[in-house]
Amino acid sequence: MTPPALAVDIRLQRGGFALEAEFRHEHGVAVVFGPSGSGKSLLLSAIAGLRRLGGGRVAVLGEPVEDVAAGVRTPPSRRGVGLVFQEPLLFPHMSVAGNLRFAAEQAMRAGRSATLSMDEAIERFELAALLPRAPRQLSGGEKNRVALARAILAAPRLLLLDEPFAALDGLRRRAYLRHLLDLSREHGLPMLVVTHEIEDAAALADTLIALASGRVVACGPAREAMASHVFQSMLDPRDVGSAIPPSAFAGEVAERRERAVWLKADRVLLASERPRGLSARNIWEGEVARLTREADGSVLVEVSAPIGGLLARVTPEAASDLDLAPGRPVWSIVKTHLV
Amino acid sequence: MLTGEELTILATSLGVALRAVILSLPVATLAAWALSKPTFPGKSVLDAVAHLPLVLPPVLIGYLLLVTFGRRGPLGAWLEATFGVQLAFTMEGAALATAVMSFPLMVRAIRLAFEATDPRLFDAAALLGAGPWTRFRRLALPLAGPGVLAGAVTAFAAGLGEFGAVITFASNVPGETQTLPLAIYTALQSPGGEDRALRLAMMSFGLAVAGLALAEQIQRWARRRQDA
């Protein structure tokens, strides 16, 4: 059996804040999701070795890199753990090429070979034109690409990313997301991605780790963990929804490479009869599993359908007009452009 | 123009100051690097030792050097026996005294340069697999380079004017240890030497101002580079 990419069981204190986290990340992409101040960045720093643990252990691919009880502490530079910070942190006195070479040299010195060669990285992240430039001559999106390429070229065994999308606008966000998914799918590089954006979490996560006030409140396969009540209660009410695989959708959405699309409950329309003559492309037959009255008066309807469970939000009037009750057949309708 | 005697004094001053900078630069750089780190055992002791020459009377520094590095001092005797090097009353001795006196100034300038670098850059480098020596050599040093240079130039300019420690440890030997301030002192001691003293004073003043201006230029260039 292959060891998990990452096994964490740590305690650590910073000021009045206490982080206590235990989870295993077998392979693929794990997303650490939580509101700001929940300890996500601190967790990454601890795994990378930038902060000393108060207690517990961290193992990367089965190798303990820190174990307080056993007195083991591998310095950050020898853990084989890469970290892409929120800010790109490119070395200002080196060109883009110099930054990339620096990383490749460290990998070579450690005797590790990177997921991508220098040429492959330059091609994949479209860096050829940027190579001679100084970091200060790059746009925000370009800096992020260089930072990601640099992290990959250092040949990490595990890559940590702290809010990698924070500084990116819509289109660049999509492109960056695709890069991460490719790295994970084609090269099997295990990753741990911190985000507080539900769409990004759904798009990337094989495993979801939900963090609140320094504790893991939900952890497991992404779709189940995201459907759990404790996870949904962490979300802004307008973000409540469900993770649906792209293949469930009609048209171009089905072609998307994301693991799942986050379908907000507000965007789902319910019909008590098979709808006809509608422009909407996504119509799924299912039945009502549960009704929940929300604090704002709206009714949250859990529908079980062949594509999996999904959530729809309706007004109390609509719920009574449609005579919604557990077991009642319903059709869930979503416009393609709302996905 | 300058007389032959004045040229000798100038050459002695420049030679002493240059040797002093070469002597103290590596040590000051390492000390400044260590002091720019958040905390480590013995940091306050190192900090105090590095600043000691700033508060001790220069004559006392000269005396301490004489006791340690003089011909009968433990280190002085060893140096002479092993390498045949004699420090007391030589240009090398004057350089050592100057180096010790300008050490705090140099450490301070270099330390500021190290502290001006974003410490997260070192974290980023560590997480690419770079060990402490690589981080120092490839990041800390080049990024602080202008600050190190400015520190060296300031120390050089200050070294041209060191008096108390030099005269105590290395004495006042024309052509060997008689630097500008020592020559001014000598001129003032001799009857009718006021004119000579004035010319020497003006030379000394010019050199110090030029050094300071150069250091300031380097600092400004460094700031522009940091902001970019």
Coordinates of C-alpha atoms in Angstrom, one line a residue:
Chain A
M1 CA 0.0 0.0 0.0
T2 CA 1.4 3.4 -0.9
P3 CA 1.7 5.8 2.1
P4 CA -0.6 8.8 2.1
A5 CA 0.8 12.0 0.4
L6 CA 0.4 13.8 3.7
A7 CA -0.5 12.7 7.2
V8 CA -1.0 15.5 9.8
D9 CA -1.7 15.3 13.5
I10 CA -0.5 18.6 14.9
R11 CA -1.0 21.1 17.7
L12 CA 0.4 24.5 17.7
Q13 CA -0.2 27.8 19.4
R14 CA 0.3 31.3 18.1
G15 CA -0.7 34.2 20.4
G16 CA -4.2 33.3 21.6
F17 CA -4.9 31.2 18.6
A18 CA -4.7 27.4 18.8
L19 CA -4.5 25.1 15.8
E20 CA -5.3 21.5 16.3
A21 CA -5.6 19.5 13.1
E22 CA -5.6 15.8 12.2
F23 CA -6.2 14.5 8.7
R24 CA -4.7 12.3 6.0
H25 CA -4.5 13.2 2.4
E26 CA -4.0 10.1 0.3
H27 CA -3.4 11.5 -3.2
G28 CA -4.6 14.1 -5.7
V29 CA -5.8 17.5 -4.6
A30 CA -6.9 18.2 -1.0
V31 CA -8.6 21.6 -0.5
V32 CA -8.3 23.3 2.9
F33 CA -11.5 25.4 3.1
G34 CA -12.4 27.8 5.8
P35 CA -13.2 31.4 6.6
S36 CA -10.4 33.9 7.1
G37 CA -8.9 33.5 10.5
S38 CA -9.6 29.8 10.7
G39 CA -5.9 28.9 10.6
K40 CA -5.5 27.8 7.0
S41 CA -2.2 29.6 6.3
L42 CA -0.8 28.7 9.7
L43 CA -1.6 25.0 8.9
L44 CA 0.4 25.3 5.6
S45 CA 3.3 27.1 7.4
A46 CA 3.4 24.3 9.9
I47 CA 3.5 21.5 7.3
A48 CA 6.2 23.4 5.4
G49 CA 8.2 23.7 8.6
L50 CA 8.2 27.5 8.8
R51 CA 6.6 27.2 12.2
R52 CA 7.6 24.8 14.9
L53 CA 5.0 22.5 16.1
G54 CA 3.8 22.5 19.7
G55 CA 3.1 18.8 19.5
G56 CA 2.3 16.0 17.1
R57 CA 3.7 15.0 13.7
V58 CA 3.8 15.6 10.0
A59 CA 4.6 12.8 7.5
V60 CA 5.1 13.4 3.8
L61 CA 4.8 10.2 1.7
G62 CA 5.2 8.1 4.8
E63 CA 8.4 9.9 5.9
P64 CA 8.1 11.8 9.2
V65 CA 9.4 15.3 8.6
E66 CA 8.5 16.5 12.1
D67 CA 7.7 14.5 15.1
V68 CA 7.8 16.4 18.4
A69 CA 7.7 13.3 20.6
A70 CA 10.5 11.6 18.7
G71 CA 12.6 14.8 18.4
V72 CA 12.5 14.8 14.6
R73 CA 12.5 18.1 12.7
T74 CA 13.6 18.3 9.1
P75 CA 14.3 21.9 8.1
P76 CA 12.0 23.4 5.4
S77 CA 14.7 23.2 2.8
R78 CA 15.0 19.4 3.0
R79 CA 11.3 18.4 3.3
G80 CA 10.6 18.2 -0.4
V81 CA 7.5 20.3 0.3
G82 CA 6.9 23.3 -2.0
L83 CA 4.8 26.3 -1.0
V84 CA 3.3 28.9 -3.3
F85 CA 2.5 31.8 -1.1
Q86 CA -0.3 34.3 -1.6
E87 CA 2.2 36.7 -3.0
P88 CA 4.6 35.5 -5.7
L89 CA 7.8 36.4 -3.7
L90 CA 9.9 36.3 -6.8
F91 CA 13.6 37.1 -6.2
P92 CA 13.8 40.8 -7.2
H93 CA 17.5 40.8 -8.3
M94 CA 17.1 37.9 -10.7
S95 CA 15.3 37.7 -14.0
V96 CA 12.4 35.4 -14.6
A97 CA 14.9 32.9 -16.1
G98 CA 17.2 33.4 -13.0
N99 CA 14.3 32.6 -10.7
L100 CA 13.4 29.4 -12.6
R101 CA 17.1 28.3 -12.8
F102 CA 17.5 28.9 -9.0
A103 CA 14.7 26.4 -8.3
A104 CA 16.0 23.9 -10.9
E105 CA 19.5 24.1 -9.3
Q106 CA 18.2 23.3 -5.9
A107 CA 16.3 20.2 -7.3
M108 CA 19.4 19.0 -9.0
R109 CA 21.5 19.5 -5.9
A110 CA 19.0 17.5 -3.9
G111 CA 19.1 14.8 -6.6
R112 CA 15.4 15.1 -7.4
S113 CA 13.9 15.3 -10.8
A114 CA 11.0 17.7 -11.3
T115 CA 7.6 16.9 -12.6
L116 CA 8.3 19.2 -15.6
S117 CA 11.6 19.9 -17.3
M118 CA 12.6 23.6 -17.7
D119 CA 11.5 23.6 -21.3
E120 CA 8.1 22.0 -20.5
A121 CA 7.5 24.4 -17.7
I122 CA 8.3 27.4 -19.9
E123 CA 6.0 26.1 -22.6
R124 CA 3.1 25.1 -20.3
F125 CA 3.0 28.4 -18.4
E126 CA 3.8 30.5 -21.5
L127 CA 6.9 32.1 -20.1
A128 CA 9.2 32.2 -23.1
A129 CA 8.6 35.9 -23.7
L130 CA 9.0 36.7 -20.0
L131 CA 12.4 35.0 -19.4
P132 CA 14.7 38.0 -19.7
R133 CA 12.4 40.3 -17.7
A134 CA 12.8 41.4 -14.1
P135 CA 10.0 40.5 -11.7
R136 CA 9.0 44.2 -11.3
Q137 CA 8.2 44.3 -15.1
L138 CA 5.6 41.6 -14.8
S139 CA 1.8 41.9 -14.3
G140 CA 0.2 40.2 -11.3
G141 CA -1.0 37.3 -13.3
E142 CA 2.4 36.8 -14.9
K143 CA 4.1 36.8 -11.5
N144 CA 1.8 34.1 -10.3
R145 CA 2.6 31.9 -13.3
V146 CA 6.3 32.3 -12.7
A147 CA 5.9 31.6 -9.0
L148 CA 4.0 28.4 -9.8
A149 CA 6.5 27.3 -12.4
R150 CA 9.4 28.0 -10.0
A151 CA 7.8 25.9 -7.3
I152 CA 7.3 23.0 -9.7
L153 CA 10.9 23.2 -11.0
A154 CA 12.2 22.7 -7.4
A155 CA 10.7 19.2 -7.7
P156 CA 8.6 19.1 -4.6
R157 CA 7.0 15.8 -3.5
L158 CA 4.0 17.7 -2.2
L159 CA 2.9 21.2 -3.3
L160 CA 1.1 23.5 -0.9
L161 CA -0.7 26.5 -2.4
D162 CA -2.0 29.4 -0.2
E163 CA -5.0 31.2 -1.8
P164 CA -3.4 30.9 -5.3
F165 CA -6.3 32.6 -6.9
A166 CA -6.6 35.6 -4.7
A167 CA -4.9 38.1 -7.1
L168 CA -6.4 36.7 -10.3
D169 CA -9.4 37.9 -12.3
G170 CA -11.9 35.6 -14.0
L171 CA -10.1 34.5 -17.1
R172 CA -6.7 34.1 -15.5
R173 CA -8.3 32.2 -12.6
R174 CA -9.7 29.6 -15.1
A175 CA -6.3 29.3 -16.8
Y176 CA -4.5 28.9 -13.4
L177 CA -7.0 26.3 -12.3
R178 CA -6.5 24.3 -15.5
H179 CA -2.7 24.3 -14.8
L180 CA -3.2 22.9 -11.4
L181 CA -5.6 20.2 -12.6
D182 CA -3.2 19.2 -15.3
L183 CA -0.3 18.9 -12.9
S184 CA -2.4 16.8 -10.7
R185 CA -4.0 14.6 -13.4
E186 CA -1.1 14.1 -15.8
H187 CA 1.8 14.1 -13.3
G188 CA 0.1 12.9 -10.1
L189 CA 1.7 15.7 -8.0
P190 CA -0.1 15.7 -4.7
M191 CA -1.3 19.1 -3.7
L192 CA -2.9 20.9 -0.7
V193 CA -4.7 24.1 -1.8
V194 CA -6.0 26.7 0.7
T195 CA -9.0 28.7 -0.5
H196 CA -12.1 30.4 0.9
E197 CA -13.9 30.4 -2.5
I198 CA -16.4 27.7 -2.7
E199 CA -16.2 27.5 -6.6
D200 CA -12.5 26.9 -6.5
A201 CA -12.8 24.3 -3.7
A202 CA -15.4 22.4 -5.7
A203 CA -13.3 22.6 -8.9
L204 CA -10.1 21.2 -7.4
A205 CA -10.9 19.0 -4.4
D206 CA -10.6 15.2 -4.4
T207 CA -10.5 15.5 -0.6
L208 CA -12.0 18.3 1.4
I209 CA -10.7 19.5 4.7
A210 CA -12.9 22.1 6.3
L211 CA -11.3 24.3 9.0
A212 CA -13.0 26.5 11.5
S213 CA -11.4 28.3 14.4
G214 CA -8.3 26.1 14.2
R215 CA -10.1 22.7 14.1
V216 CA -10.9 20.3 11.3
V217 CA -14.7 20.2 11.3
A218 CA -15.2 18.1 8.1
C219 CA -12.8 15.9 6.2
G220 CA -13.3 13.3 3.5
P221 CA -14.0 12.7 -0.2
A222 CA -15.0 16.1 -1.6
R223 CA -18.5 15.5 -2.7
E224 CA -19.7 13.9 0.5
A225 CA -17.9 16.3 2.7
M226 CA -19.3 19.3 0.8
A227 CA -22.8 17.9 1.2
S228 CA -22.5 17.5 4.9
H229 CA -24.6 19.8 7.1
V230 CA -21.6 21.0 9.1
F231 CA -19.9 22.1 5.8
Q232 CA -23.0 23.8 4.5
S233 CA -23.5 25.7 7.7
M234 CA -20.0 27.2 7.3
L235 CA -21.0 28.9 4.0
D236 CA -22.6 32.2 3.4
P237 CA -26.3 31.4 3.0
R238 CA -26.2 32.6 -0.7
D239 CA -23.4 30.2 -1.4
V240 CA -25.2 27.1 -0.1
G241 CA -25.4 24.5 -2.9
S242 CA -24.0 21.3 -4.1
A243 CA -21.0 19.9 -6.0
I244 CA -22.1 18.4 -9.3
P245 CA -19.7 16.7 -11.7
P246 CA -19.4 18.6 -15.0
S247 CA -20.5 15.5 -16.9
A248 CA -24.0 15.9 -15.5
F249 CA -24.5 19.1 -17.5
A250 CA -25.4 19.6 -21.1
G251 CA -23.3 21.4 -23.6
E252 CA -19.9 23.0 -23.0
V253 CA -20.0 22.6 -19.2
A254 CA -19.7 18.9 -19.7
E255 CA -16.3 19.5 -21.3
R256 CA -14.9 21.3 -18.4
R257 CA -11.9 19.7 -16.6
E258 CA -12.9 20.7 -13.1
R259 CA -13.7 18.0 -10.6
A260 CA -17.0 19.5 -9.8
V261 CA -19.1 22.6 -10.5
W262 CA -20.6 24.4 -7.5
L263 CA -24.3 24.7 -8.1
K264 CA -25.8 27.3 -5.8
A265 CA -29.2 26.4 -4.4
D266 CA -30.5 29.9 -5.5
R267 CA -29.9 29.0 -9.1
V268 CA -32.0 25.8 -9.2
L269 CA -35.6 26.0 -10.4
L270 CA -38.0 23.2 -9.3
A271 CA -41.1 21.9 -11.2
S272 CA -43.6 19.4 -9.9
E273 CA -44.3 18.1 -13.4
R274 CA -42.0 17.2 -16.3
P275 CA -41.4 20.6 -17.9
R276 CA -41.9 21.1 -21.6
G277 CA -41.0 23.9 -24.0
L278 CA -38.2 25.4 -21.8
S279 CA -35.0 26.8 -23.1
A280 CA -33.0 25.5 -20.1
R281 CA -30.7 22.6 -21.1
N282 CA -30.3 21.0 -17.7
I283 CA -33.4 19.2 -16.5
W284 CA -33.0 16.4 -14.0
E285 CA -35.7 14.1 -12.7
G286 CA -35.5 13.3 -9.0
E287 CA -37.4 13.2 -5.8
V288 CA -37.6 15.4 -2.7
A289 CA -35.4 14.0 0.1
R290 CA -35.8 16.6 2.8
L291 CA -37.1 20.1 3.4
T292 CA -35.5 22.6 5.7
R293 CA -36.9 26.0 6.7
E294 CA -34.0 28.5 6.7
A295 CA -33.5 31.4 9.1
D296 CA -34.5 33.9 6.4
G297 CA -37.8 32.1 5.8
S298 CA -36.8 30.4 2.6
V299 CA -37.1 26.7 2.1
L300 CA -34.1 24.6 1.2
V301 CA -35.1 21.5 -0.7
E302 CA -32.7 18.5 -0.9
V303 CA -33.4 16.6 -4.1
S304 CA -32.0 13.1 -4.7
A305 CA -31.5 12.6 -8.4
P306 CA -29.5 10.1 -10.6
I307 CA -26.7 12.7 -10.8
G308 CA -26.5 12.8 -7.0
G309 CA -27.9 15.0 -4.4
L310 CA -28.6 18.6 -5.1
L311 CA -30.0 21.6 -3.2
A312 CA -32.7 24.1 -4.4
R313 CA -33.9 27.1 -2.6
V314 CA -37.6 28.1 -3.0
T315 CA -40.0 30.5 -1.2
P316 CA -42.4 29.0 1.3
E317 CA -45.3 29.9 -1.1
A318 CA -43.7 28.0 -3.9
A319 CA -43.1 25.0 -1.6
S320 CA -46.7 24.8 -0.6
D321 CA -48.0 25.5 -4.2
L322 CA -45.9 22.6 -5.5
D323 CA -46.9 20.5 -2.5
L324 CA -43.3 19.7 -1.8
A325 CA -42.8 16.8 0.7
P326 CA -40.3 14.0 1.0
G327 CA -40.8 11.4 -1.7
R328 CA -42.5 13.7 -4.1
P329 CA -41.1 13.6 -7.7
V330 CA -39.6 16.9 -8.9
W331 CA -37.7 18.1 -11.8
S332 CA -34.6 20.4 -11.2
I333 CA -33.9 22.9 -13.8
V334 CA -30.7 25.0 -14.4
K335 CA -29.9 27.4 -17.2
T336 CA -26.5 26.7 -18.8
H337 CA -25.4 30.3 -18.4
L338 CA -26.0 30.1 -14.6
V339 CA -23.4 27.4 -14.3
Chain B
M1 CA 49.4 71.5 -4.9
L2 CA 50.4 68.9 -2.3
T3 CA 53.9 68.6 -1.1
G4 CA 55.8 65.3 -0.9
E5 CA 55.3 65.1 2.8
E6 CA 51.6 65.7 2.4
L7 CA 51.4 63.0 -0.3
T8 CA 53.1 60.5 2.1
I9 CA 50.6 61.4 4.8
L10 CA 47.7 61.0 2.4
A11 CA 49.0 57.6 1.2
T12 CA 49.4 56.4 4.7
S13 CA 45.9 57.5 5.6
L14 CA 44.4 55.8 2.5
G15 CA 46.5 52.7 3.1
V16 CA 45.4 52.4 6.7
A17 CA 41.7 53.0 6.0
L18 CA 41.7 50.6 3.1
R19 CA 43.4 47.8 5.1
A20 CA 41.0 48.5 8.0
V21 CA 38.0 48.0 5.7
I22 CA 39.4 44.8 4.2
L23 CA 40.0 43.5 7.7
S24 CA 36.6 44.3 9.2
L25 CA 34.3 43.8 6.2
P26 CA 33.9 40.0 6.3
V27 CA 33.6 39.9 10.1
A28 CA 31.2 42.9 10.1
T29 CA 29.1 41.3 7.4
L30 CA 28.8 38.0 9.3
A31 CA 28.0 39.8 12.6
A32 CA 25.4 42.0 10.8
W33 CA 23.8 38.9 9.2
A34 CA 23.6 37.2 12.6
L35 CA 22.2 40.3 14.3
S36 CA 19.5 40.8 11.6
K37 CA 18.0 37.4 12.6
P38 CA 15.1 37.6 15.0
T39 CA 16.7 35.8 18.0
F40 CA 19.3 33.3 18.8
P41 CA 21.3 32.4 22.0
G42 CA 23.9 35.0 22.7
K43 CA 22.4 37.7 20.4
S44 CA 22.4 40.4 23.0
V45 CA 26.0 39.6 23.9
L46 CA 27.1 39.8 20.3
D47 CA 25.2 43.1 19.9
A48 CA 26.9 44.6 23.0
V49 CA 30.4 43.5 21.9
A50 CA 29.8 44.9 18.4
H51 CA 28.8 48.2 19.8
L52 CA 31.5 48.4 22.5
P53 CA 34.0 50.5 20.5
L54 CA 31.3 53.1 20.2
V55 CA 31.2 53.8 23.9
L56 CA 34.7 52.9 25.1
P57 CA 37.3 55.7 24.9
P58 CA 39.5 55.2 21.8
V59 CA 42.6 55.4 24.0
L60 CA 41.3 52.5 26.0
I61 CA 40.7 50.5 22.8
G62 CA 44.3 51.2 21.8
Y63 CA 45.5 50.2 25.2
L64 CA 43.6 46.9 25.1
L65 CA 45.0 46.2 21.6
L66 CA 48.5 46.9 22.9
V67 CA 48.0 44.5 25.8
T68 CA 46.7 41.8 23.5
F69 CA 48.6 42.3 20.2
G70 CA 51.7 44.1 21.5
R71 CA 55.0 42.3 21.3
R72 CA 54.6 41.0 24.8
G73 CA 50.8 40.4 24.5
P74 CA 49.6 36.8 24.2
L75 CA 48.3 37.2 20.6
G76 CA 51.1 39.6 19.5
A77 CA 53.8 37.2 20.7
W78 CA 52.2 34.3 19.0
L79 CA 51.8 36.2 15.7
E80 CA 55.4 37.3 15.8
A81 CA 56.6 33.8 16.6
T82 CA 54.4 32.0 14.1
F83 CA 54.2 34.4 11.2
G84 CA 56.8 37.0 11.9
V85 CA 54.1 39.6 11.9
Q86 CA 54.4 42.6 14.2
L87 CA 51.4 44.8 14.7
A88 CA 52.3 47.4 17.2
F89 CA 53.8 50.5 15.6
T90 CA 53.2 49.3 12.1
M91 CA 50.7 50.2 9.3
E92 CA 48.9 46.9 9.9
G93 CA 48.6 47.7 13.5
A94 CA 47.1 51.1 12.7
A95 CA 44.7 49.3 10.3
L96 CA 43.7 46.9 13.1
A97 CA 43.0 49.8 15.5
T98 CA 41.0 51.6 12.8
A99 CA 39.1 48.5 11.9
V100 CA 38.0 47.9 15.6
M101 CA 36.9 51.6 15.9
S102 CA 34.9 51.6 12.7
F103 CA 33.4 48.1 13.3
P104 CA 30.1 49.3 15.0
L105 CA 29.5 51.8 12.2
M106 CA 30.0 49.1 9.5
V107 CA 27.8 46.5 11.3
R108 CA 25.0 49.0 11.7
A109 CA 24.9 50.0 8.0
I110 CA 25.1 46.4 6.8
R111 CA 22.6 45.2 9.3
L112 CA 20.1 47.8 8.1
A113 CA 20.6 46.5 4.6
F114 CA 19.9 42.9 5.7
E115 CA 16.9 44.0 7.7
A116 CA 15.4 45.9 4.7
T117 CA 15.1 42.6 2.7
D118 CA 11.7 41.0 2.9
P119 CA 12.3 37.9 5.2
R120 CA 9.7 35.9 3.3
L121 CA 12.0 35.8 0.3
F122 CA 14.2 33.6 2.5
D123 CA 11.2 31.3 3.3
A124 CA 10.4 31.1 -0.4
A125 CA 14.0 30.1 -1.1
A126 CA 14.1 27.6 1.7
L127 CA 10.9 26.0 0.3
L128 CA 12.6 25.6 -3.1
G129 CA 15.2 23.6 -1.2
A130 CA 17.9 26.2 -0.6
G131 CA 19.9 25.7 2.6
P132 CA 21.2 28.5 4.8
W133 CA 24.5 29.1 2.9
T134 CA 22.8 29.3 -0.5
R135 CA 20.2 31.7 1.0
F136 CA 23.0 33.9 2.3
R137 CA 25.1 33.8 -0.8
R138 CA 22.4 34.0 -3.5
L139 CA 19.8 36.2 -1.8
A140 CA 20.9 38.0 1.4
L141 CA 24.3 39.2 0.1
P142 CA 23.3 40.4 -3.4
L143 CA 20.1 42.0 -2.1
A144 CA 22.0 43.8 0.7
G145 CA 25.0 44.5 -1.6
P146 CA 24.5 48.2 -1.9
G147 CA 24.1 48.5 1.8
V148 CA 27.3 46.5 2.4
L149 CA 29.1 48.8 0.0
A150 CA 27.7 51.9 1.7
G151 CA 28.8 50.5 5.1
A152 CA 32.3 49.9 3.7
V153 CA 32.6 53.4 2.2
T154 CA 31.3 55.0 5.5
A155 CA 33.8 53.0 7.5
F156 CA 36.5 53.9 5.1
A157 CA 35.8 57.6 5.4
A158 CA 35.6 57.3 9.2
G159 CA 38.8 55.3 9.2
L160 CA 40.7 58.2 7.7
G161 CA 40.1 60.2 10.8
E162 CA 40.8 57.6 13.6
F163 CA 43.1 59.1 16.2
G164 CA 43.1 57.9 19.7
A165 CA 43.3 54.1 19.2
V166 CA 45.8 54.5 16.4
I167 CA 48.2 56.7 18.3
T168 CA 48.0 54.5 21.4
F169 CA 48.5 51.2 19.7
A170 CA 50.5 52.1 16.6
S171 CA 52.2 55.3 17.6
N172 CA 52.9 58.2 15.3
V173 CA 55.5 57.0 12.8
P174 CA 55.8 59.2 9.6
G175 CA 55.2 57.1 6.5
E176 CA 54.0 54.1 8.5
T177 CA 51.3 55.1 11.0
Q178 CA 51.1 58.8 10.7
T179 CA 47.7 59.4 9.2
L180 CA 46.0 62.8 8.6
P181 CA 44.7 63.4 12.1
L182 CA 48.1 62.3 13.6
A183 CA 49.9 64.6 11.2
I184 CA 47.6 67.5 12.1
Y185 CA 48.3 66.9 15.8
T186 CA 52.0 66.8 15.1
A187 CA 51.9 70.0 13.1
L188 CA 50.0 71.8 15.9
Q189 CA 52.6 70.6 18.4
S190 CA 55.5 72.2 16.5
P191 CA 56.0 75.9 16.5
G192 CA 54.8 77.7 13.4
G193 CA 53.0 74.6 12.1
E194 CA 49.6 76.3 11.9
D195 CA 49.7 76.6 8.1
R196 CA 50.7 73.0 7.7
A197 CA 47.9 72.0 10.1
L198 CA 45.3 74.1 8.1
R199 CA 46.2 72.5 4.8
L200 CA 46.1 69.0 6.3
A201 CA 42.8 69.8 8.0
M202 CA 41.3 70.9 4.7
M203 CA 42.5 67.7 3.0
S204 CA 40.9 65.7 5.8
F205 CA 37.7 67.6 5.6
G206 CA 37.5 67.1 1.8
L207 CA 38.1 63.4 2.0
A208 CA 35.5 62.9 4.7
V209 CA 32.8 64.8 2.9
A210 CA 33.5 63.0 -0.4
G211 CA 33.2 59.6 1.4
L212 CA 30.0 60.6 3.1
A213 CA 28.5 61.8 -0.2
L214 CA 29.5 58.6 -2.0
A215 CA 27.9 56.5 0.8
E216 CA 24.7 58.5 0.6
Q217 CA 24.6 58.0 -3.2
I218 CA 25.0 54.3 -2.8
Q219 CA 22.2 54.2 -0.1
R220 CA 19.9 56.1 -2.4
W221 CA 20.6 53.8 -5.3
A222 CA 19.9 50.8 -2.9
R223 CA 16.6 52.3 -1.8
R224 CA 15.5 52.7 -5.4
R225 CA 16.4 49.1 -6.1
Q226 CA 14.5 47.9 -3.1
D227 CA 11.4 49.8 -4.0
A228 CA 11.3 48.6 -7.6

